[in-house]
PDB file of C-alpha atoms in Angstrom:
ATOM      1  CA  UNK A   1     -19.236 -19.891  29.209  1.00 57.00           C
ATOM      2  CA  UNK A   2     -17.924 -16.329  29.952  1.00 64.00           C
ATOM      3  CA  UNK A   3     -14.387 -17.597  30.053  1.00 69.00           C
ATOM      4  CA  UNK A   4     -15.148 -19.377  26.899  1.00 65.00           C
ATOM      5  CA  UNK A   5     -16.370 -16.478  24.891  1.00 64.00           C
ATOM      6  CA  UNK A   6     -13.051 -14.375  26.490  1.00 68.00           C
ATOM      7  CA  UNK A   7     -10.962 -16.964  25.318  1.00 65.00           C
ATOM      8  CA  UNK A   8     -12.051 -16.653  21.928  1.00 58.00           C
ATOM      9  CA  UNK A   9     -11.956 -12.848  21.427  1.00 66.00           C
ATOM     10  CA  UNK A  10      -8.651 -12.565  23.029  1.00 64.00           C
ATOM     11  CA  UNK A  11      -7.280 -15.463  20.356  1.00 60.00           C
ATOM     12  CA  UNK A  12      -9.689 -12.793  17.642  1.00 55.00           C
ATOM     13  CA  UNK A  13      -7.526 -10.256  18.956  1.00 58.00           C
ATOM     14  CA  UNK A  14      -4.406 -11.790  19.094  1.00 57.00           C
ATOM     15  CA  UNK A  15      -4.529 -12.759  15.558  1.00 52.00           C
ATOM     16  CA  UNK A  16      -5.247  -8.715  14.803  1.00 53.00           C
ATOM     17  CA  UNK A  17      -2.319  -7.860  16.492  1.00 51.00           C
ATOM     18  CA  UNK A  18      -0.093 -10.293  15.060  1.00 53.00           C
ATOM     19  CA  UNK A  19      -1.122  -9.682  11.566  1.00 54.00           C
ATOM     20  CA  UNK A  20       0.144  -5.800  11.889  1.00 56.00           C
ATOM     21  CA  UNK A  21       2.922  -7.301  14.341  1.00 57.00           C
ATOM     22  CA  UNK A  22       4.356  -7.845  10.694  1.00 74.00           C
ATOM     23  CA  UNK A  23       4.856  -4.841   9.047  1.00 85.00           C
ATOM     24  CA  UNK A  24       7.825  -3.105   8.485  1.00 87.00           C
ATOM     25  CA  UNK A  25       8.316   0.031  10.745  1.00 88.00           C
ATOM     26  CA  UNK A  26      10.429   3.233  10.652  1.00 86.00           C
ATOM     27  CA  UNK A  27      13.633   2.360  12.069  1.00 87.00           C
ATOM     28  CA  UNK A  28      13.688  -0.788  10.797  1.00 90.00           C
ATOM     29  CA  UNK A  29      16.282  -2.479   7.966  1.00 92.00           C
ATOM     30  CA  UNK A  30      14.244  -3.061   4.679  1.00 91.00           C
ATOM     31  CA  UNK A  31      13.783  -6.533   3.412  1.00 91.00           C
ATOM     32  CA  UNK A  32      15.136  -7.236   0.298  1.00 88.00           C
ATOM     33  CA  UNK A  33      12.966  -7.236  -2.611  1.00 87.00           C
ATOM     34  CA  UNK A  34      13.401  -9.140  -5.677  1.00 88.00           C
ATOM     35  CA  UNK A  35      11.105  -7.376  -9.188  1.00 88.00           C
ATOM     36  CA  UNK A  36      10.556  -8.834 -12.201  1.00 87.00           C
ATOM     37  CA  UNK A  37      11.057  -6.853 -15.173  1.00 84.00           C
ATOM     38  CA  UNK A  38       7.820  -4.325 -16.282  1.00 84.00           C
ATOM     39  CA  UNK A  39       7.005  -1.997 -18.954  1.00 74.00           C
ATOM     40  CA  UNK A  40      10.639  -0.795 -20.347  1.00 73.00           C
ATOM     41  CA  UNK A  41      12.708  -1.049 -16.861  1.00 74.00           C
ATOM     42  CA  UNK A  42      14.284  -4.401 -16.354  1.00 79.00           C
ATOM     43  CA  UNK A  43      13.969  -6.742 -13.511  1.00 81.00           C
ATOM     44  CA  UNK A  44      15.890  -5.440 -10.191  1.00 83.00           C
ATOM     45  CA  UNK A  45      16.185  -5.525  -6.523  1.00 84.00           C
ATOM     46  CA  UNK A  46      15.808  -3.288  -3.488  1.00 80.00           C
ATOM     47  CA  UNK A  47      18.993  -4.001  -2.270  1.00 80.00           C
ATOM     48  CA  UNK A  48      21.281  -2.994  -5.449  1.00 85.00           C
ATOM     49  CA  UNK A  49      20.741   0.660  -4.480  1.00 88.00           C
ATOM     50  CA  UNK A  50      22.491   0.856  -0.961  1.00 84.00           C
ATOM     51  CA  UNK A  51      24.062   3.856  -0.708  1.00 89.00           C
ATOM     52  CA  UNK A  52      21.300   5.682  -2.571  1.00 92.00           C
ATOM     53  CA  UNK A  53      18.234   7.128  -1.043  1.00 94.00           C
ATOM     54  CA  UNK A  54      15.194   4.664  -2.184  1.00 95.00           C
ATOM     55  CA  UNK A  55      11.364   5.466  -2.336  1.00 95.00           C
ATOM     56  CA  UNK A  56       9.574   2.370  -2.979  1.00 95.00           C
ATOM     57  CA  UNK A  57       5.625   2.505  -3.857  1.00 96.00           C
ATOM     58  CA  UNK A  58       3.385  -0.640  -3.783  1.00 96.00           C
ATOM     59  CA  UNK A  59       1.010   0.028  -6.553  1.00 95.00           C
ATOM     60  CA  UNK A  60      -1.917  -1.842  -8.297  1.00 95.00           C
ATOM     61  CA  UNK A  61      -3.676  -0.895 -11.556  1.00 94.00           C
ATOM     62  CA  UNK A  62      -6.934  -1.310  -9.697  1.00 94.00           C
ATOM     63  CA  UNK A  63      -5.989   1.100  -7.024  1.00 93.00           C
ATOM     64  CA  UNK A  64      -7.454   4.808  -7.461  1.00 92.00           C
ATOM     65  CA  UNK A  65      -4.985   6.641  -5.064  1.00 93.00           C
ATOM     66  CA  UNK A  66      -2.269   4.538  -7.204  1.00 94.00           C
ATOM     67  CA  UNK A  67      -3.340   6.190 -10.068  1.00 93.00           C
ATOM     68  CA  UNK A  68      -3.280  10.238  -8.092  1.00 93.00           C
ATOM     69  CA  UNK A  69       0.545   8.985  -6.709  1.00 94.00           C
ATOM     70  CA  UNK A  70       1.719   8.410 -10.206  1.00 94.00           C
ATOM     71  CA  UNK A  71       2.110  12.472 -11.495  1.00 94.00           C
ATOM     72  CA  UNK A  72       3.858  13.040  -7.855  1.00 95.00           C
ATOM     73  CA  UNK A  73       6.266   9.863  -8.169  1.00 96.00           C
ATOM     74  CA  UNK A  74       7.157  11.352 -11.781  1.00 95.00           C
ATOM     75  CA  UNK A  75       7.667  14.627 -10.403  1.00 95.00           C
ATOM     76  CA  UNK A  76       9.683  13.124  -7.330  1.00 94.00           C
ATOM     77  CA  UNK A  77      12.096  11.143  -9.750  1.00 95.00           C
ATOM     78  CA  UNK A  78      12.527  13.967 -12.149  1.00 95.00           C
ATOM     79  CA  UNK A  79      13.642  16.620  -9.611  1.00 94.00           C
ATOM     80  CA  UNK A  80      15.546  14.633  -7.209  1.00 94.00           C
ATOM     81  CA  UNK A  81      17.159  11.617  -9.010  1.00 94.00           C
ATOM     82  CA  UNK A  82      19.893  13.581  -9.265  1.00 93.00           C
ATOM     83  CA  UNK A  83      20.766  14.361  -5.737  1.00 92.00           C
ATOM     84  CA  UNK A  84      20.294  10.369  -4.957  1.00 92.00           C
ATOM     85  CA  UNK A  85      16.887   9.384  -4.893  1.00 94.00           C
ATOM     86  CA  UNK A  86      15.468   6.403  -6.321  1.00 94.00           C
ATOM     87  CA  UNK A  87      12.113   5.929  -7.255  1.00 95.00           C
ATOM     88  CA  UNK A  88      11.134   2.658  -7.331  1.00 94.00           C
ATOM     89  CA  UNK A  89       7.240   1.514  -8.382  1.00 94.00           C
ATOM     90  CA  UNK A  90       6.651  -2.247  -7.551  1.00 94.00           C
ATOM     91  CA  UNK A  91       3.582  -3.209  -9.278  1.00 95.00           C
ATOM     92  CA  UNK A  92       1.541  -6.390  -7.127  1.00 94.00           C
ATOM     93  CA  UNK A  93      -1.569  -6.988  -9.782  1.00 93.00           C
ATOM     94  CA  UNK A  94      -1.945 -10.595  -9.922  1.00 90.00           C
ATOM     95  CA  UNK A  95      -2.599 -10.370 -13.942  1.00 89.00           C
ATOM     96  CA  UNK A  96       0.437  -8.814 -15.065  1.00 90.00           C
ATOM     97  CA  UNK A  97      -1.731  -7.385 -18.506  1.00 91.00           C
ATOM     98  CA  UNK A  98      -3.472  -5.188 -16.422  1.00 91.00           C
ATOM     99  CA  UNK A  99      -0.173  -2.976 -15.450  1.00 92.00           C
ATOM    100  CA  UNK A 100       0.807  -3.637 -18.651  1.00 92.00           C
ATOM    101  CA  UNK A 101      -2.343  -1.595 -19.885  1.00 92.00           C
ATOM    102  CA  UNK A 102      -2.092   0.592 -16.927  1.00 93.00           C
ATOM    103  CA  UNK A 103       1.522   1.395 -17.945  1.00 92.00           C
ATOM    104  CA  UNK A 104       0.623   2.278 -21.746  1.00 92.00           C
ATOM    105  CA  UNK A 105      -2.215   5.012 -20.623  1.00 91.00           C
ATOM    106  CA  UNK A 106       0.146   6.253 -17.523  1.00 90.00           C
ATOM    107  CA  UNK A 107       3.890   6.607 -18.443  1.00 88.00           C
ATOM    108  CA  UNK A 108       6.431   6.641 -15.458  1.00 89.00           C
ATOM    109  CA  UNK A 109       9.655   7.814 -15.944  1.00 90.00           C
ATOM    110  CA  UNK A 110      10.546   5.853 -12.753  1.00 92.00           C
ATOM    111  CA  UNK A 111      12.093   2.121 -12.215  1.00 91.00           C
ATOM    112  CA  UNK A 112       8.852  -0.140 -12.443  1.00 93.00           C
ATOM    113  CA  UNK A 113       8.870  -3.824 -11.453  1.00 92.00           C
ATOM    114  CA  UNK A 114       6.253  -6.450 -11.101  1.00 92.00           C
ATOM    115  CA  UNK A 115       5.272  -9.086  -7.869  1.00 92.00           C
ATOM    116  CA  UNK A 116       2.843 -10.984  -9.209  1.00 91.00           C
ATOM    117  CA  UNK A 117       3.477 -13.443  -5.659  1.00 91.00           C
ATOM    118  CA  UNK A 118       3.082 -10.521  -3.762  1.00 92.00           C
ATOM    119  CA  UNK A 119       6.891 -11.875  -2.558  1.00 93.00           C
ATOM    120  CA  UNK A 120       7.859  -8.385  -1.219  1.00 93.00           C
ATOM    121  CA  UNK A 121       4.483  -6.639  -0.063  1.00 94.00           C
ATOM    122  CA  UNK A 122       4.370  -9.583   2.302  1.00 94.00           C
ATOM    123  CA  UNK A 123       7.880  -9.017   3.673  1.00 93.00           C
ATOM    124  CA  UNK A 124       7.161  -5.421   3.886  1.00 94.00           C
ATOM    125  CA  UNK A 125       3.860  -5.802   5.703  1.00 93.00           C
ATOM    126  CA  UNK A 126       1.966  -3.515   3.427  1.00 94.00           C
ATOM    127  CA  UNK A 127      -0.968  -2.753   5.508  1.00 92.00           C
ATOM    128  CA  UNK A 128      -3.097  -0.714   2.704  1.00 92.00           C
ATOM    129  CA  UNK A 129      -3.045   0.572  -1.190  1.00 93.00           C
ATOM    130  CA  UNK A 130      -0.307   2.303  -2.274  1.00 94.00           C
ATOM    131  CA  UNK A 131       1.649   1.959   0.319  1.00 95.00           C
ATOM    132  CA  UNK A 132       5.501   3.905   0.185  1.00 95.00           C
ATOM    133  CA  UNK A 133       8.324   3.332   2.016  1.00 95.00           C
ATOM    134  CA  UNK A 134      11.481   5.739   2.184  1.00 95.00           C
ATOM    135  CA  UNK A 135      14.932   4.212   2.795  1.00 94.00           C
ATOM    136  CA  UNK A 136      17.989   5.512   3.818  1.00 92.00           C
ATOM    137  CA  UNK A 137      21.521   5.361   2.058  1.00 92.00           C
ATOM    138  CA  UNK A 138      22.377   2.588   4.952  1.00 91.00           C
ATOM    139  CA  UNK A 139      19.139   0.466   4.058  1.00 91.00           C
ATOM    140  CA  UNK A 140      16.923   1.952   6.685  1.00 93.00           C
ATOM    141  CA  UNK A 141      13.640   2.424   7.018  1.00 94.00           C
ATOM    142  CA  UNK A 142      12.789   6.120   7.752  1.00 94.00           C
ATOM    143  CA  UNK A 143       9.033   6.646   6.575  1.00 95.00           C
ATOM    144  CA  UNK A 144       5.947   4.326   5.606  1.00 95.00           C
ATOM    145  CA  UNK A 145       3.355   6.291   3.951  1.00 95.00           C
ATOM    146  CA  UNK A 146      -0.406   4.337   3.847  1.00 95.00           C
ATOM    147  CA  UNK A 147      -2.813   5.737   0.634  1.00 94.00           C
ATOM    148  CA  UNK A 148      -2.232   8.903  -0.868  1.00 95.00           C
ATOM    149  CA  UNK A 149      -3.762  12.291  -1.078  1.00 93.00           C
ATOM    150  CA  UNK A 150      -2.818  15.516  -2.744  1.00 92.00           C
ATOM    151  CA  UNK A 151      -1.918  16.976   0.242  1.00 93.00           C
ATOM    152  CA  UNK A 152       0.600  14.305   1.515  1.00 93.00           C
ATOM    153  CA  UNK A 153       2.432  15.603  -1.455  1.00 93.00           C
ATOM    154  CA  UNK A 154       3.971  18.324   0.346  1.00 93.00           C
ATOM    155  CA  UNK A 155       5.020  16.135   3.320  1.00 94.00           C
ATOM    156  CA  UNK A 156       6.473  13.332   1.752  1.00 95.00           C
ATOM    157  CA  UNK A 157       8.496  15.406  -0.207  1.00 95.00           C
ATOM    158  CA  UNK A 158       9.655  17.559   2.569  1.00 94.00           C
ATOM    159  CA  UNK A 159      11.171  14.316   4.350  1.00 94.00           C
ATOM    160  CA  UNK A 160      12.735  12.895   0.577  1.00 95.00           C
ATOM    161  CA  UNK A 161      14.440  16.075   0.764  1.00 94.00           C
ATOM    162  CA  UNK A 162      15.078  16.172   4.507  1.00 93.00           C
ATOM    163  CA  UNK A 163      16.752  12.381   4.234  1.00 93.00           C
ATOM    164  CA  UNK A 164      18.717  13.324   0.979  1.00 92.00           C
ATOM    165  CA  UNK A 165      20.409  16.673   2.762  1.00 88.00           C
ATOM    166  CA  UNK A 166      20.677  14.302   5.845  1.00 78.00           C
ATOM    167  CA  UNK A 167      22.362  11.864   4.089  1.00 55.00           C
ATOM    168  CA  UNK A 168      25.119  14.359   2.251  1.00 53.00           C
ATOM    169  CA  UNK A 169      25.981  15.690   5.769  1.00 46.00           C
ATOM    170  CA  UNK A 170      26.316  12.249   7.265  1.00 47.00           C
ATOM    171  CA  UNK A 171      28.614  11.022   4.178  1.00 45.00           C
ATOM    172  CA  UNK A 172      30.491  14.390   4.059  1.00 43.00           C
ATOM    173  CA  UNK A 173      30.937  14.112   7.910  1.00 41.00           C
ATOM    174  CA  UNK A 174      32.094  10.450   7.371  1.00 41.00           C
ATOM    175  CA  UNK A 175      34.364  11.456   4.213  1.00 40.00           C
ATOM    176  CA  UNK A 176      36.480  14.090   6.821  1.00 37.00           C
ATOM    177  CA  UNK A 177      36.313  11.456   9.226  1.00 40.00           C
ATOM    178  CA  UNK A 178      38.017   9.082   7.162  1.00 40.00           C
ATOM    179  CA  UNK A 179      40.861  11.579   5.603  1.00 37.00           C
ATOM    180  CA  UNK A 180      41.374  12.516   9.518  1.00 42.00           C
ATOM    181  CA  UNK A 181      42.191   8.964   9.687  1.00 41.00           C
ATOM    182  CA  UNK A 182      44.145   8.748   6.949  1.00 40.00           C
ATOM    183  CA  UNK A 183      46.562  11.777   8.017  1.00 38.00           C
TER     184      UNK A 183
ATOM    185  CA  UNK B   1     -29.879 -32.458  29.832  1.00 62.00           C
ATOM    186  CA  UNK B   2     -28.510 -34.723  26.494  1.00 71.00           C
ATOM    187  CA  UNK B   3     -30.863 -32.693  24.483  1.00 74.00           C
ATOM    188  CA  UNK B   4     -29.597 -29.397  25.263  1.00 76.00           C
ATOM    189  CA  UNK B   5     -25.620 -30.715  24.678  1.00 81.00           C
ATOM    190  CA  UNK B   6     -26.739 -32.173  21.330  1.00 83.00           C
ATOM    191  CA  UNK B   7     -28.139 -28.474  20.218  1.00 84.00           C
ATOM    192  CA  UNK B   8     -24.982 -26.791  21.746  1.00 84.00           C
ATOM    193  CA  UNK B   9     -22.791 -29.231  20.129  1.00 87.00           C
ATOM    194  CA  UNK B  10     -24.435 -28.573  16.315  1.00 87.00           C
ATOM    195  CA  UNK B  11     -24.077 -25.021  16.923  1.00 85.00           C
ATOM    196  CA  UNK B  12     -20.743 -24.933  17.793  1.00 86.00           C
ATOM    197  CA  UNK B  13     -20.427 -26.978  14.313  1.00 86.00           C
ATOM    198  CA  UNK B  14     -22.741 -24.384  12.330  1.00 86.00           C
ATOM    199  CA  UNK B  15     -20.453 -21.624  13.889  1.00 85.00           C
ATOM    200  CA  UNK B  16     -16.971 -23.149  13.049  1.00 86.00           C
ATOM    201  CA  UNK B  17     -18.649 -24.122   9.375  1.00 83.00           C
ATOM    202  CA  UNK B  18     -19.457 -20.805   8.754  1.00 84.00           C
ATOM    203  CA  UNK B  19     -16.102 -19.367  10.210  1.00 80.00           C
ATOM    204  CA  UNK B  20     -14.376 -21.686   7.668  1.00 81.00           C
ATOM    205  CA  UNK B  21     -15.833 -19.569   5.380  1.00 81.00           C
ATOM    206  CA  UNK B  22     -14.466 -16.462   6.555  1.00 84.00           C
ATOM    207  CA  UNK B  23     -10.582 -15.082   5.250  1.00 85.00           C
ATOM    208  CA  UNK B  24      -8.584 -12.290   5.391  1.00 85.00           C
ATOM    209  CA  UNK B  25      -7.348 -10.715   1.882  1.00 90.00           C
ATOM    210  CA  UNK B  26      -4.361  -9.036   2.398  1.00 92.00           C
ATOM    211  CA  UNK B  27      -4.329  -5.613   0.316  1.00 92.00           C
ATOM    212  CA  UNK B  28      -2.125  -6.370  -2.305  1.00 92.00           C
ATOM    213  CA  UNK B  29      -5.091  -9.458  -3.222  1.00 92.00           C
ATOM    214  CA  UNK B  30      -7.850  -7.558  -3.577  1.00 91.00           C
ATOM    215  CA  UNK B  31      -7.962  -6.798  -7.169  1.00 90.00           C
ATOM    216  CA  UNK B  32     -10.824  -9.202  -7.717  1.00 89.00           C
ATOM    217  CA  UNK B  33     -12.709  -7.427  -4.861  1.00 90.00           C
ATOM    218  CA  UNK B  34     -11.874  -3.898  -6.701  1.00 89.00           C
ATOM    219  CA  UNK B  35     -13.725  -4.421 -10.095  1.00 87.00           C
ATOM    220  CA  UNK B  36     -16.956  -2.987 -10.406  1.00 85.00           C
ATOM    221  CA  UNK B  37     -19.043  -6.060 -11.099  1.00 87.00           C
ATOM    222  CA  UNK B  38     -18.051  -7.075  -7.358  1.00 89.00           C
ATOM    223  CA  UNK B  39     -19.851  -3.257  -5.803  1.00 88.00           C
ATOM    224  CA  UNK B  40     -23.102  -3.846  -4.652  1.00 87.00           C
ATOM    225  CA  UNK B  41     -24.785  -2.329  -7.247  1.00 87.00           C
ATOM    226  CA  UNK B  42     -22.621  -3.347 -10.090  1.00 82.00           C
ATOM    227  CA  UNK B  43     -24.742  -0.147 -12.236  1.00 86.00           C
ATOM    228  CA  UNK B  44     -25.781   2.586 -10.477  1.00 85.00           C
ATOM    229  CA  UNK B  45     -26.900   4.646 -13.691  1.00 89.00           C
ATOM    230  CA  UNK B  46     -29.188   1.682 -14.754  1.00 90.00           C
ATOM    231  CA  UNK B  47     -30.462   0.983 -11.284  1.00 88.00           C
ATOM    232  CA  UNK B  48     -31.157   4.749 -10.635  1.00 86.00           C
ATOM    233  CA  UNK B  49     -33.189   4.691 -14.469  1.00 87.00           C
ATOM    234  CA  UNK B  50     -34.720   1.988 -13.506  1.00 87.00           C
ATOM    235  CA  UNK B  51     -36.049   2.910 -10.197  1.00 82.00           C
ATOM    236  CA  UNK B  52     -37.274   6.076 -12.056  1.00 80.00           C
ATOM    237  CA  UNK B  53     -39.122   4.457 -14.303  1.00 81.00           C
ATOM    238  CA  UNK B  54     -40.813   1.836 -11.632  1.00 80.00           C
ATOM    239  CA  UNK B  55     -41.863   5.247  -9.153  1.00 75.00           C
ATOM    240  CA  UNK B  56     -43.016   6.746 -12.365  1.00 75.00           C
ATOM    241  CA  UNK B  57     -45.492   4.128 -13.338  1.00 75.00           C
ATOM    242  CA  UNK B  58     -46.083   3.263  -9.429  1.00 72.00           C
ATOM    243  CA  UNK B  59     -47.590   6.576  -8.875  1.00 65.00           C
ATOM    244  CA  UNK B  60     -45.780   7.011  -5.572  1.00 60.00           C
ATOM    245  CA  UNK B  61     -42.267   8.371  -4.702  1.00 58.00           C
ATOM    246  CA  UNK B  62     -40.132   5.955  -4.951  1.00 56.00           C
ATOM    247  CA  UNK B  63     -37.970   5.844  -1.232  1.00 60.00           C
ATOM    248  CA  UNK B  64     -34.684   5.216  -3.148  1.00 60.00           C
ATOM    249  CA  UNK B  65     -34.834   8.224  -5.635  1.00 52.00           C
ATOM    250  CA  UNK B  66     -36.616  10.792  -3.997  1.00 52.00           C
ATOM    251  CA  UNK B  67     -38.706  11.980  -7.155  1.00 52.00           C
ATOM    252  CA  UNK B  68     -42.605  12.022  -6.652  1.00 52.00           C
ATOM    253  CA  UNK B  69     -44.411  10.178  -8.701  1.00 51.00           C
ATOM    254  CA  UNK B  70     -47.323  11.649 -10.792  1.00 54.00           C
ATOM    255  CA  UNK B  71     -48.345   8.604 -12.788  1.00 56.00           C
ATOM    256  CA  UNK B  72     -47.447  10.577 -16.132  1.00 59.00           C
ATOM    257  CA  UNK B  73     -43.761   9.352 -16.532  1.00 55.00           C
ATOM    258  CA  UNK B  74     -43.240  12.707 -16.935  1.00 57.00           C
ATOM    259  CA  UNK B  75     -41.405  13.600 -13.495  1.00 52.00           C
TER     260      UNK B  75
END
């Protein structure tokens, strides 16, 4: 009987484990993730922005913390789109009305897509609501953010910023590299 | 003996029945589970009025709300 009932919480636990077994990690490649068009941005993928740094937020209308992330995504595409970040919102409401409505009352002056499948928050493993993920010029994972608070504000854009000056050194490193090669 | 295998067996059934029932919704999924007729109390200002009004008329304090009841409807 005992080895019965430790057969069945192991298998319990097992199936815990391999449920957040799933989920992307820092480090990690990023899947690619197709988005159907929302609001006024058109329908695009994860992948068409290698070489840029990319900031991708799982959002839901229904989500409260969703709704606090939105000001500091604005704020995060307005002052650093220019040095190579991309913002990129990818709604997952099954009723696609709802963002819709959500999107009339909340403006974002960020790329917004929809997943009404929930296509890529599987393939990412998104683990809670919002969820971010910050990816590196060579498609690399470097941060996953769960829920949001005012004060992660100051964190998560300390690492943007971090990655983006990372980033110029590595390709200005890379650029001498390759006009030592050259001469 | 046959007894006893017979009950263990129609557990085990009842037990497997009711974890058929039971799913995991992954987070993205759970905008059903968000709206407010699905909290469990779907109207906390009415509930809260209405358990007022009941301690009011009940002449005792009413555990939920806290307010002591006078009888008057006045409290």
């Amino acid at each position: 009987m005992k080895k019965k009932l430790s057969a069945l919480i192991s298998a319990l636990l097992g199936l815990v484990v391999y449920t957040s077994c799933n989920a992307v990690e820092s480090g990690q490649p990023a899947p690619k993730c197709e988005i159907a068009a929302l609001g006024s941005s058109s329908a695009t993928d994860t992948s068409r922005y290698q070489g840029k740094v990319v900031y991708v937020d799982f959002w839901a209308s229904w989500c409260p913390p969703c709704l606090k992330a939105f000001p500091f995504l604005n704020t995060l595409d307005y002052d650093l789109h220019d040095k190579g970040l991309e913002v990129i919102g990818v709604n997952v409401d099954e009723n696609i009305s709802d963002a819709n409505e959500f999107l009339k009352n909340h403006a974002s002056s960020f790329v917004v897509g929809s997943d009404t499948k929930g296509v890529c928050p599987k393939s990412f493993g998104v683990m809670g609501m919002p969820s971010s993920y910050l990816i590196d010029r060579k498609g690399i994972v470097r941060l996953v953010h769960i829920g949001f608070r005012e004060s992660d504000r100051e964190e998560l854009r300390h690492s943007i910023e971090k990655l983006l000056g990372d980033n110029d050194q590595i390709s200005s490193a890379s650029n001498t590299e390759n006009l030592n090669h050259h001469q | 003996m046959k007894r006893v295998k017979w009950t263990n067996a129609g557990g085990a059934f009842c037990l497997v029945l009711a974890l058929s029932g039971c799913t995991s919704v992954a987070p993205w999924e759970r905008g059903n589970l968000a709206k407010p007729i699905m909290a469990p109390d779907p109207a906390p200002l009415q509930s809260s009025l209405r358990v007022h009004v009941y301690a009011s008329r009940e002449a005792a304090g009413a555990a939920t709300f806290g307010a002591a009841g006078g009888g008057c409807g006045c409290n």
